[in-house]
Structure formats: structure tokens, C-alpha cells
């Protein structure tokens, strides 16, 4: 119960002599330890029809029976004897008729007092009344629903709270207990009712209302309780306007009845209304006595509300504010994470402070309390508050208690860790370490573990987790959280289970503790999520919490899902807002009108990403545990909600993320982001990922860490391009070592291959020989014991160039490895045979095989052939065999199965690609008829129709993608291979001319624009048509038109002997694309201009134009550019590469080009800084 000064009691109520008895009973009521017995006097508070009589009292019954039995005034016996005589004279039916006459129940209705009575938290309501007013009362509070017991049979089937009709109930639940014999035999005839009433009186404080001190029912039941229960019974409270005399009061107390006499409060009330008014006051006082909920946080800081600019004398000092805020802190119910409705006011209740000097203690306490409030509200802590606390800590920290110092040191260290200011972090950690308590030690170890998480120091994380040994549930959970980040899921799950058990043991002695209930909520949630880690069944799902448990969490404002949902909603809103403000333009409704996008002014007081991190740290949450994604996906989504994430944000996200969705890397870590990372970040990630992958491989239980291992390798594949050459070689060899025993999990095959290929990209030529030797020595799938996705087994040989192979020195060991690979070609399984041929193909072209090895390779290749005659079990394209021993045999097959097949009308992507490459490497000569047939087949090809097919069917069939790549190949094979084989002097096929010079072909197949140059070369009279094809394609900005157009433009610029009338126009198109920075295809345009400059074929005037365009081009294509669209972002490194080459070629013309060259020589991406002029 609140202290009396806080309660405005009804006038004079707290002056009553029985006020202490009232307080004692009110306390029992609100602790759910009270029951009430209702007598006939309470029924008089009912509503009745105009002609209906008032509910009778005992005196009314007695008067009617005296007249009926002929007693004179003052000679009649007591009411029970009268009822007995009346029954004998008139029979039981006559007595029933008398009761029904005086108790016309159907003409009465429950009054306001009935509702007020049943709104109170009685455990049971006993009544001796025959009317049904109580059971017909409907409380407004839904949880105050009473069942009703009218007969002995009802007792076993009705649950508390109950209305218990002890003496029968109208209209038909008899007998109506009234006569002397019925009262005398009641304990025997109605023993279940007596036992029930006994149980109620033993377990609860009993309050009697509607009784007088001489009421027969009161006398009977109070006497029975005294005689039967004796000292075991609790005090019975008789409440009403009693006006007791001292002897009457003494008599009641002797019968174990404590009166609460409200008579003095209603002395001036009319006698007919005294009892009702007294009970109104009683119910009002009971409601006022209701103790505040332990889950309501009443804050005192509202007293500082004042005008925005009050005079200085009305402002509060730091000391005053800190004292008030300290009251709020000490009255905080103790939630692990405060509910937002309770903590929201902390975000804006900051008074204007009085000017003037104050003591260091006042400054420190003010800063400490303000930091506590911000941390409790989960909003940013101001740096000036951190600095104020730091400034005054040494001189005033002795005035803080040990818990206050711990809380302040932890809050400041945590915040400086967010900013990754390790100097200031260390200062507060030293101060925390200086506090000599177990809580301080645990907090120090935990914060050390959190720093280790950011630093990818798994060994330090494990050390910190090992040090967090405590019987306190919160530290069990936090230890579990650290272990979960290391994928020690079983140990973490055991700790969550133990913490939940410990919490519930503590709740036995403190069931209303908000700290324990909120802690239980989080522990129960994490226990459910991690349950399958305690078993050998990875597919066991968490149990749902019971409705009762959920309602308990809700009642305590401690439901974890309220907090989680709040962050989910905040994240969604923030992402939507960021999208809105990121739009560069906003369309107006007026025609031809638009305006610039909105710019948001001001910051946010909270960030969903860092809020989730704080939640995870505070509650000891796992990001992922036992195949259950608790927070990892939420962290990813919340990271998206950061408006402009910087490197610290990125590193914090990557350090905490435990998921495996590699798709997020396309937006979290694109190539431009890799280029922006600092050298320190790259070094930390490379070392941290390597160590973590090694540790995950060493775990006994890797079912949960495998997917994340593959994700880490995908990250490394992106950042390794920033590694120095020697480091790249080291990581390449490390990635190779992952396929020694035990071999890495099969889901990591493809990611490991990506690491190897990217590492080669980062290497200098001098280091590539060592890497190439390792790639040749890499075990084949069968040698390594590949499982599941064997096709993903890495094959990094394709990352090396022909020059790398030419530079290779063959040792005895390498020669022996070549012999092994030849044996795999001869007798190996399908995958091994194909992989071995690919490696040997590069070495054979570089003339690294001996004559014997070359002959052995030829025999091995052609030992196994399929029905068509090609080597079988290789999964290799036919053109490859044109560059291997036995190419004579391959040439004949190629002519038959590829060239003739296309000439006869078979067109597919694979066939055309093999035709294009094979004709280039195989030195085939085709006659005009064969060429014409191949060209006609290509021009006749029609994409598969998508009409009438559903989007799902199209997506599953893959036909749309196959159409796209086949159409692209049609354009390329015509432009690069088939049409160039025609001699313009001898071509006589008019059908080809007509088909290539009509718009219909290009409307059906836009990729045919690639042949524009060949049209002009073969048919000069159609030069203007050819140029129009290129112009229209470039103007379309459609990638499937633009890139084929650049094939034609490349051929225009590469043909030095031709004096094409379109050559100058093509150069002008290229110049225009560069000056206007037109996408897609900007890097292609720059590449072609680079070649013209290198060949000294670009005019001086155009060179000047290029020089003028380079600074703006480089400025727009910065790595931190946020306004570029996807095509430009994809092209950005290549654009910078071309700018580097152009600046190097033209640097002699202008001094400022030297600055560009020097800048790009230090570019973070290898393809940009390494250019050949």
C-alpha cells in the first residue's frame, strides 16, 4: 500500500478508530487473500421496479410471522424459532410462499454497489441471501468473472472466484435455510458447504457486509467459525454503519470479529441511506488503498516541467536535477530492457540548468544520471556527458556507491567501444577494474569479450566467456551469448536452460520482481530457441510458451516480443524514410515540372542497428543458435536502416553477423565498398576470417558453423583483392590447404574457389608461378574425396593467363604431377578427367609437356570417346580439343558435329559459342556456300515464345535466360567470326545482303547491331544504314543493344586499313559518350579511345577533348559516389582503369595528368592501378 500522505482518503476516513483494521484488511484484499460474506442488508442497494417492495431484513420476516402466529408485541421468540413454528403451522410450501412473497427477486436488479463489490479482487464471495442479485451482476472488468455454486453438486465443477450460495437460491435451489432445525442440522446435512466455507475462512481474511450485530445468519456463522476453527481462523471483519457501543464491540471482538464501524462518517446522512453510503465510502477507500503495480514506474522528474526559457532563479541546479533523477533510477522496477512506454519520457525530459559553478560531485552525478537515463531509454549518449563524467570522475567518484560506479564505467566503456575510441575505452575499463567487487569483475570480463568480438579475436572471446562464471542468471546468459558467437551451441544452450531454472527458483521468494520476470522472458525465449542444441535432433522445434506465461510477461511489461517488434517496426520505418530521402528527384503533378529530392535536417536519437546490438549484449542473446536465426537477419535488416553507414558501422555489423546469406554481400560489400575500406580494416578482416575458418573447421560439432564458414569465405573472396601480393599468395595457398584432410564442408567449395581466383587477381606476376604450381597440385575431386556438390570443387586454373603458364618453370615434382594428371585423364572419374584436361590444356599450350607426356596425353584423351566420336566424360567444350594433342582428329569432328550442324540449321548457345571460338583457334577455311548456310541459320533463329506462359513457368524453365544468351551469341558469331570470313570482293549472296539491311531483322533480334561494321565492309552502299543501327542502339540505353553496338564500333576503330566513311562518325560517338559519361558502355568507349590513342590514331583536337573530360570523369567515378546507378557502379572500376591508361598515354600534354596518374597508381583495386600503356 502506498504511504498515507499519497492517498486522498474520503473525508475523515483516516481518522476512524478502526482505520488500522481497515488498512490491514485492505492489504490482504490487494494481496488476493480476502473473501467476503454478503448478508441481506446489502440487497437493499438493488434497483427495483416502482411497485416492488424493498428487500426484507430479519425484522421484516419476524413481524410478518408474529402476526401470522398470533404473538403479541414483545412475546414472540427469536426469528429462527418463529420460522420453525411457521413451517409447522403452514407447511414447507407455506414458508416458501412467504419467502417468495417478501423476496420478489425477478423485480429487483443489481445496483451500482453490486458492481463495485464484484469489481474488487475477492477470492470468493459467500452469501446467505436467497435472491440472485450477485450472480446477475456483470462486472466491467473482464478478469473479474465469477462462477456460481448453488448446490453441493456445483462445488466440484466451479472454479474461483466463486459466488457461493450457502442457504439456497431462488427460484428453485432449495432448501431455503431459514428455520431453527435447518440451522441446527446444517453442518451435517450440508457438510460440503461447511467444508468449503471452512477452507475459505482458513485461507482468507473474511469481510462481512450487509449484516447487523444481531443478524441470525451473522451470529450462526461467526459462532460456528469460533467453535469449529478456534485459534486457526483469521480475524473476521464486520463492516458497515454499526454505531457500536463499547459492550457490543467487546462482545464482537470476543467472538473473533473485528468491526470496521463507518457510522461516524454517515452521521448526517438520512437513516434510510446510511448503510448504502457507508458501503460506498468503504469500496472507495478499498480502491484508493490499492497498491501501485510493481510494474508501473512513477517518475519524479516531471516536476521540472517549466517554460522553455524560465528566469535563472526558477531553473534547477545540476545537484537538484541529479537528486531527482536518482529517485527515478532507484524507483525503476528493474526490467532488463525497459518497455518503451515507460522509458520514452526519458528521451525528452531534460530541464534548463541554472548557470553558475557547482561541485565536481554535482557534475559527476548529473552526468552519471543522464547517462543512465539515455542508456535505459536505449538512445544515444551525448559525448559531452561522457566527457563531463570523465572530467570529474577522479575527483568525485568516491561519492558514488560501488553499483553506481560500475554502471557508469560500463556505460561509458560501452559507448566508447561503439565509437571504437580505444584510448577512452581503456580509461573507463581501468576505472571499472579498480572497483573491488564480483559484479565489477564480471562486467570487466564481459566488456573485454565484446571488444574481442569487434576485433575478431575468438581466443579472447573464449577467455572472457570462461571467466564469466557466476550463479547469477544474467551472467549465465551473457556467458552463453559469447559462447554462441563462437558456435559452442550446446554449452550455450545448457547455460540458457540453467539460467531459466535459477530464475524460476528465485521467483518463488520474489514473484513480483520486474527484474526476474523480464529476465525470465528473455531466458525462456533463448532456451526455446536453443533447445535442439541439447538433443541430437537438429530439426526439433522450440516449444511455444503457455498463455499463462505470456500473460505474466505482458502484465509485467516484460514480453521480449514487445521489444523485438519495436525494433522491427523502427527498422522498417527507417528504411522507408531513407528510401524516400535518397530519391534525387521528385515528380510534380504539373506537366514538365519536377523538383529536387528532399533533404532531411537533424539526426535521430536512436539507431535500430545499435539498439539491437545493445539488446543482444544486455540480455546475452545469441545471434544464431542451433539452426534458429534469433537476431542475425534482424541485424542485417537494421544495418540497412543506417542512413550512411561508415567503416566502423560496417566492421561492427560484419563482426556480429552470424548468418550465411551471401546475397547480402552484393549491397553490404560491393567492389566499390571494398575499395573504400582502410588498410587496417582489410588486414583485420583477412586475419580474423582466416583464424575463424580454421577454428570452425576444428570444432567437433560443425553443423551450425558450416554455413557461416562458407559465408566468411565469400567475404574473404571480396576483400582479398586488396591484399598485398605476398599476402594474396599466402591466402591462396591457405585456401588450397582447406582441401587437405579433413576436407572443408562441401558448401564451402565454391566460396573457396572464389577466394583462390580473387587472390590470383591481387598477385604480382612474380608470385603467380607459385600459385599456379599449387593450383596444378590441387587435389582433384576424387583425390580429395569430394561429396555432395562435387562440381563446385575448386578449379582455380582458369584464373591464370597464358603468360603465367609461359613463365612457369617445371620441376621434377611438377612433372610427376603432370604424369598423375595424365593418368586421371586416362582412367579417372568424369570430374577428375575433365579437371585434369583443363590443367593440362594450359600447360600444353605453354609447351610445358615433354614429347612423351604429350603423346601420353593424346592417347589418354582419345581412349574414351562417346557415340559422336568426341572424348567422353569430360564436360568440356569441343573447341578445347582443337588446342590439345590429337587436334587433327578433333578438327574433323568439329567440322562434322559443329560447323555442319549449324549450317544445317541447328542453333543453340553452346553450338554457336563453340563455332565462334573453334573457327578462331582451329584455322578452318569455309567455302562461301558453307558460310552462307551458317549465316542463314543464325539469321533464321527465333527466340522461344513467352506468350501465354506464366511468369513462374518462364522462371523455372530458364527459357528467357537461354533466349538472351543465345541472341547475344548470334550477334557475336556473325560479327566476329562468320561475316569477317567473307571477301567483300567476291560475296555474291544477295539473300544475306537483303536480310542484313532491313529493319525487320533488328526489331526481332536487337543484338544483330553487332554486325554494323561488317555490313559497311561487305556492302559499302549501306554505310549510312549501318551507322544508323549504331546510333539507334546507343540512344536506346538498352544493354542488349548497346554492348553489341560496341562490338561493331570496336571493329570500326581496329580496322586501320579501311577508309570507312563512318569512321569519323564512330569516333565522334565515342567522344560524345565519354564527354557525356553515358551509360551503359562508358568503359567500352574509353577502352576503344585508349586503343586509338595508343596507336596514335586519335586527332590532336580529340585528344584535347579527352584531356578536358578526364578530371570530371574521375570525380564522378569516385568510390564514395552515392548518386551513381547500378550500371555506373558496376562499371566504376573499369572506368577508373581506362582513365588511368588514358592519363598515362596523354600525360605529356598536361601536368595535371601526372597527378591523376599518381593517384591511380595507388588505387586500392589491382585492376585500376596495374595498367599497360
Coordinates of C-alpha atoms in Angstrom, one line a residue, residues 514-833:
X514 CA 10.2 -7.0 -12.7
X515 CA 13.9 -7.8 -13.0
X516 CA 13.2 -11.5 -12.6
X517 CA 10.1 -11.6 -14.8
X518 CA 11.8 -9.7 -17.6
X519 CA 14.9 -11.9 -17.2
X520 CA 12.7 -14.9 -17.3
X521 CA 11.2 -13.7 -20.5
X522 CA 14.5 -13.4 -22.3
X523 CA 15.9 -16.6 -20.8
X524 CA 12.8 -18.6 -21.7
X525 CA 12.9 -17.2 -25.3
X526 CA 16.6 -18.2 -25.7
X527 CA 16.0 -21.6 -24.1
X528 CA 13.2 -22.3 -26.6
X529 CA 15.4 -21.2 -29.5
X530 CA 18.4 -23.3 -28.3
X531 CA 16.5 -26.4 -27.2
X532 CA 17.5 -28.6 -30.2
X533 CA 21.2 -28.0 -29.3
X534 CA 20.5 -30.0 -26.2
X535 CA 19.5 -33.0 -28.3
X536 CA 20.8 -34.9 -31.3
X537 CA 17.8 -33.8 -33.4
X538 CA 18.7 -30.7 -35.4
X539 CA 15.0 -30.5 -36.6
X540 CA 13.4 -30.3 -33.2
X541 CA 11.5 -27.0 -32.9
X542 CA 11.1 -24.8 -29.9
X543 CA 8.1 -25.2 -27.7
X544 CA 5.6 -22.4 -27.5
X545 CA 5.2 -20.7 -24.2
X546 CA 1.9 -21.1 -22.4
X547 CA -0.8 -18.5 -22.4
X548 CA -0.4 -18.1 -18.7
X549 CA 3.3 -17.4 -19.0
X550 CA 2.8 -15.0 -21.9
X551 CA 0.1 -13.1 -19.9
X552 CA 2.5 -12.9 -16.9
X553 CA 5.2 -11.3 -19.2
X554 CA 2.6 -8.9 -20.6
X555 CA 1.3 -8.0 -17.2
X556 CA 4.9 -7.2 -16.1
X557 CA 5.5 -5.2 -19.3
X558 CA 8.3 -7.6 -19.9
X559 CA 7.4 -9.5 -23.0
X560 CA 10.5 -9.9 -25.2
X561 CA 8.5 -9.7 -28.3
X562 CA 7.3 -6.2 -27.5
X563 CA 10.9 -5.1 -27.6
X564 CA 11.8 -7.1 -30.7
X565 CA 8.7 -6.0 -32.5
X566 CA 9.5 -2.4 -31.7
X567 CA 12.9 -2.7 -33.3
X568 CA 11.4 -4.5 -36.3
X569 CA 8.9 -1.7 -36.8
X570 CA 11.6 1.0 -36.3
X571 CA 13.8 -0.7 -38.8
X572 CA 11.1 -0.8 -41.4
X573 CA 10.1 2.8 -40.9
X574 CA 13.8 3.9 -41.1
X575 CA 14.4 2.0 -44.3
X576 CA 11.3 3.5 -45.9
X577 CA 12.3 7.0 -44.8
X578 CA 15.9 6.6 -46.1
X579 CA 14.5 5.4 -49.4
X580 CA 12.3 8.5 -49.6
X581 CA 15.1 10.9 -48.9
X582 CA 17.5 9.1 -51.2
X583 CA 15.5 9.9 -54.3
X584 CA 17.3 12.7 -56.2
X585 CA 14.2 13.9 -57.9
X586 CA 10.5 14.3 -57.1
X587 CA 7.9 14.4 -59.7
X588 CA 5.3 17.2 -59.7
X589 CA 1.8 16.8 -60.9
X590 CA 2.2 19.8 -63.3
X591 CA 3.4 18.8 -66.8
X592 CA 7.1 19.3 -67.4
X593 CA 7.7 20.1 -63.7
X594 CA 9.8 18.3 -61.2
X595 CA 11.9 19.2 -58.2
X596 CA 14.9 18.0 -56.3
X597 CA 14.5 15.4 -53.7
X598 CA 14.0 16.1 -50.0
X599 CA 16.9 16.7 -47.6
X600 CA 16.4 15.6 -44.0
X601 CA 17.7 18.0 -41.4
X602 CA 18.7 16.7 -38.0
X603 CA 19.6 13.4 -36.6
X604 CA 18.0 10.5 -34.7
X605 CA 18.2 9.8 -31.1
X606 CA 18.3 6.1 -31.6
X607 CA 19.5 3.7 -34.2
X608 CA 17.8 0.3 -34.7
X609 CA 21.1 -1.4 -35.6
X610 CA 23.0 -0.3 -32.5
X611 CA 19.8 -0.7 -30.4
X612 CA 19.7 -4.3 -31.4
X613 CA 23.4 -4.7 -30.6
X614 CA 22.7 -3.2 -27.1
X615 CA 19.8 -5.6 -26.7
X616 CA 21.9 -8.6 -27.6
X617 CA 24.7 -7.5 -25.3
X618 CA 22.4 -6.7 -22.4
X619 CA 20.4 -9.9 -22.5
X620 CA 23.1 -12.2 -23.5
X621 CA 21.4 -13.1 -26.8
X622 CA 22.6 -15.5 -29.4
X623 CA 22.6 -14.1 -33.0
X624 CA 22.0 -17.7 -34.3
X625 CA 21.8 -20.9 -32.2
X626 CA 21.0 -24.4 -33.2
X627 CA 19.7 -23.5 -36.7
X628 CA 17.5 -20.9 -35.2
X629 CA 18.0 -17.4 -36.5
X630 CA 17.3 -15.2 -33.5
X631 CA 18.9 -11.9 -34.4
X632 CA 21.2 -12.3 -37.4
X633 CA 18.7 -11.5 -40.1
X634 CA 17.3 -8.7 -37.9
X635 CA 20.8 -7.2 -37.6
X636 CA 21.2 -7.4 -41.4
X637 CA 17.9 -5.5 -41.9
X638 CA 18.7 -3.0 -39.2
X639 CA 22.1 -2.3 -40.8
X640 CA 20.2 -1.4 -44.0
X641 CA 18.4 1.2 -41.9
X642 CA 21.6 3.1 -41.2
X643 CA 21.4 6.2 -43.4
X644 CA 25.1 6.4 -44.4
X645 CA 27.0 3.6 -42.8
X646 CA 30.7 4.2 -42.3
X647 CA 33.5 1.8 -41.9
X648 CA 33.0 1.4 -38.2
X649 CA 29.4 0.5 -38.8
X650 CA 30.4 -2.0 -41.4
X651 CA 33.0 -3.6 -39.2
X652 CA 30.6 -3.8 -36.3
X653 CA 28.0 -5.5 -38.5
X654 CA 30.4 -8.0 -40.0
X655 CA 31.9 -8.8 -36.6
X656 CA 28.5 -9.6 -35.2
X657 CA 26.7 -11.2 -38.1
X658 CA 26.5 -15.0 -37.8
X659 CA 24.2 -15.7 -40.8
X660 CA 25.0 -17.2 -44.1
X661 CA 23.1 -15.2 -46.7
X662 CA 25.8 -14.4 -49.2
X663 CA 23.4 -12.3 -51.3
X664 CA 23.7 -9.5 -48.7
X665 CA 27.3 -9.0 -49.8
X666 CA 26.1 -7.6 -53.1
X667 CA 24.9 -4.5 -51.2
X668 CA 27.0 -4.7 -48.0
X669 CA 30.3 -5.3 -49.7
X670 CA 30.3 -4.4 -53.4
X671 CA 33.6 -3.9 -55.1
X672 CA 33.4 -0.1 -54.5
X673 CA 32.9 -0.7 -50.8
X674 CA 36.0 -3.0 -50.8
X675 CA 37.9 -0.2 -52.4
X676 CA 36.9 2.3 -49.7
X677 CA 37.9 0.1 -46.7
X678 CA 41.1 1.2 -44.8
X679 CA 44.2 -0.9 -44.9
X680 CA 43.7 -1.7 -41.2
X681 CA 40.2 -3.0 -41.8
X682 CA 41.4 -5.2 -44.7
X683 CA 44.2 -6.6 -42.6
X684 CA 41.9 -7.3 -39.6
X685 CA 39.3 -9.0 -41.8
X686 CA 41.8 -11.2 -43.6
X687 CA 43.5 -12.4 -40.4
X688 CA 40.2 -12.7 -38.5
X689 CA 38.4 -14.6 -41.2
X690 CA 41.4 -17.0 -41.7
X691 CA 41.6 -17.7 -38.0
X692 CA 37.8 -18.1 -37.6
X693 CA 37.6 -20.5 -40.6
X694 CA 40.4 -22.6 -39.1
X695 CA 38.7 -22.6 -35.7
X696 CA 35.3 -23.6 -37.2
X697 CA 36.9 -26.5 -39.0
X698 CA 38.4 -27.7 -35.8
X699 CA 35.1 -27.8 -33.9
X700 CA 33.7 -31.2 -33.2
X701 CA 30.1 -30.0 -33.8
X702 CA 30.1 -28.0 -37.0
X703 CA 26.5 -28.5 -38.1
X704 CA 25.7 -24.9 -37.1
X705 CA 29.0 -23.3 -38.2
X706 CA 29.4 -24.7 -41.6
X707 CA 27.1 -22.3 -43.4
X708 CA 28.7 -19.3 -41.7
X709 CA 32.1 -20.7 -42.7
X710 CA 31.1 -20.6 -46.3
X711 CA 29.8 -17.0 -45.8
X712 CA 33.2 -16.0 -44.3
X713 CA 35.0 -17.4 -47.4
X714 CA 32.7 -15.4 -49.6
X715 CA 33.7 -12.2 -47.7
X716 CA 37.3 -13.1 -48.0
X717 CA 36.9 -13.6 -51.7
X718 CA 35.9 -10.0 -52.0
X719 CA 38.4 -8.4 -49.7
X720 CA 41.5 -10.5 -50.7
X721 CA 41.8 -8.4 -53.9
X722 CA 43.1 -5.6 -51.6
X723 CA 45.8 -7.8 -50.1
X724 CA 49.4 -7.2 -50.9
X725 CA 50.8 -9.8 -53.4
X726 CA 52.7 -11.9 -50.9
X727 CA 49.6 -11.9 -48.6
X728 CA 47.4 -12.9 -51.5
X729 CA 49.8 -15.8 -52.3
X730 CA 49.7 -16.9 -48.7
X731 CA 45.9 -16.9 -48.6
X732 CA 45.8 -18.7 -52.0
X733 CA 48.0 -21.5 -50.5
X734 CA 45.8 -21.5 -47.3
X735 CA 42.7 -21.9 -49.4
X736 CA 44.3 -24.8 -51.2
X737 CA 45.1 -26.3 -47.8
X738 CA 41.4 -26.4 -47.0
X739 CA 41.2 -29.4 -49.3
X740 CA 43.7 -31.5 -47.4
X741 CA 42.3 -33.9 -44.8
X742 CA 39.9 -33.1 -43.3
X743 CA 38.4 -31.5 -46.4
X744 CA 36.3 -28.4 -45.9
X745 CA 32.5 -28.8 -45.8
X746 CA 31.0 -29.2 -49.3
X747 CA 29.0 -26.0 -49.0
X748 CA 32.3 -24.1 -49.0
X749 CA 33.7 -25.5 -52.2
X750 CA 32.5 -22.7 -54.4
X751 CA 33.5 -20.0 -51.9
X752 CA 37.0 -21.4 -51.6
X753 CA 37.3 -21.3 -55.4
X754 CA 36.3 -17.7 -55.3
X755 CA 39.0 -16.9 -52.7
X756 CA 41.6 -18.6 -54.9
X757 CA 40.6 -16.7 -58.1
X758 CA 40.4 -13.3 -56.3
X759 CA 43.8 -14.0 -54.7
X760 CA 45.3 -14.6 -58.1
X761 CA 43.8 -11.2 -59.2
X762 CA 45.7 -9.5 -56.4
X763 CA 49.1 -11.1 -57.1
X764 CA 52.0 -9.6 -59.0
X765 CA 53.4 -11.8 -61.8
X766 CA 56.3 -12.9 -59.8
X767 CA 54.0 -14.6 -57.2
X768 CA 51.7 -16.2 -59.7
X769 CA 54.1 -19.0 -60.6
X770 CA 54.0 -20.4 -57.0
X771 CA 50.2 -20.1 -57.0
X772 CA 50.0 -21.8 -60.4
X773 CA 52.1 -24.7 -59.2
X774 CA 49.8 -25.1 -56.2
X775 CA 46.7 -25.0 -58.5
X776 CA 48.2 -27.7 -60.6
X777 CA 48.9 -29.7 -57.5
X778 CA 45.4 -29.2 -56.0
X779 CA 43.7 -32.5 -55.5
X780 CA 41.0 -33.4 -58.0
X781 CA 37.5 -34.2 -56.6
X782 CA 38.2 -37.9 -56.4
X783 CA 41.6 -37.4 -54.9
X784 CA 40.2 -35.1 -52.2
X785 CA 37.1 -37.2 -51.5
X786 CA 34.5 -34.6 -52.7
X787 CA 30.9 -35.1 -51.6
X788 CA 27.5 -33.7 -52.5
X789 CA 28.3 -30.7 -54.8
X790 CA 31.4 -32.3 -56.4
X791 CA 31.0 -29.9 -59.4
X792 CA 31.7 -27.0 -57.1
X793 CA 35.1 -28.4 -56.2
X794 CA 37.6 -25.6 -56.8
X795 CA 39.5 -25.3 -60.1
X796 CA 41.4 -22.1 -60.0
X797 CA 43.5 -22.8 -63.1
X798 CA 41.2 -20.6 -65.1
X799 CA 42.3 -17.6 -63.1
X800 CA 45.8 -17.8 -64.6
X801 CA 46.7 -16.4 -68.0
X802 CA 48.7 -18.0 -70.8
X803 CA 51.6 -15.7 -69.9
X804 CA 51.5 -17.1 -66.3
X805 CA 51.8 -20.6 -67.8
X806 CA 54.6 -19.5 -70.1
X807 CA 56.6 -18.1 -67.1
X808 CA 56.2 -21.4 -65.2
X809 CA 59.3 -23.5 -64.6
X810 CA 58.6 -27.2 -64.5
X811 CA 60.3 -29.1 -61.7
X812 CA 60.6 -32.8 -61.2
X813 CA 57.8 -32.7 -58.7
X814 CA 55.6 -30.8 -61.2
X815 CA 56.5 -33.2 -64.0
X816 CA 55.4 -36.1 -61.7
X817 CA 52.2 -34.2 -61.0
X818 CA 51.7 -33.9 -64.8
X819 CA 52.0 -37.6 -65.1
X820 CA 49.4 -38.1 -62.4
X821 CA 47.0 -35.8 -64.2
X822 CA 47.5 -37.7 -67.4
X823 CA 46.6 -40.9 -65.5
X824 CA 43.4 -39.2 -64.4
X825 CA 42.7 -38.3 -68.0
X826 CA 43.1 -41.9 -68.9
X827 CA 41.3 -43.7 -66.1
X828 CA 39.8 -41.1 -63.8
X829 CA 36.2 -40.4 -63.0
X830 CA 34.3 -38.0 -65.1
X831 CA 35.0 -34.9 -62.9
X832 CA 38.7 -35.8 -62.5
X833 CA 39.1 -36.5 -66.2

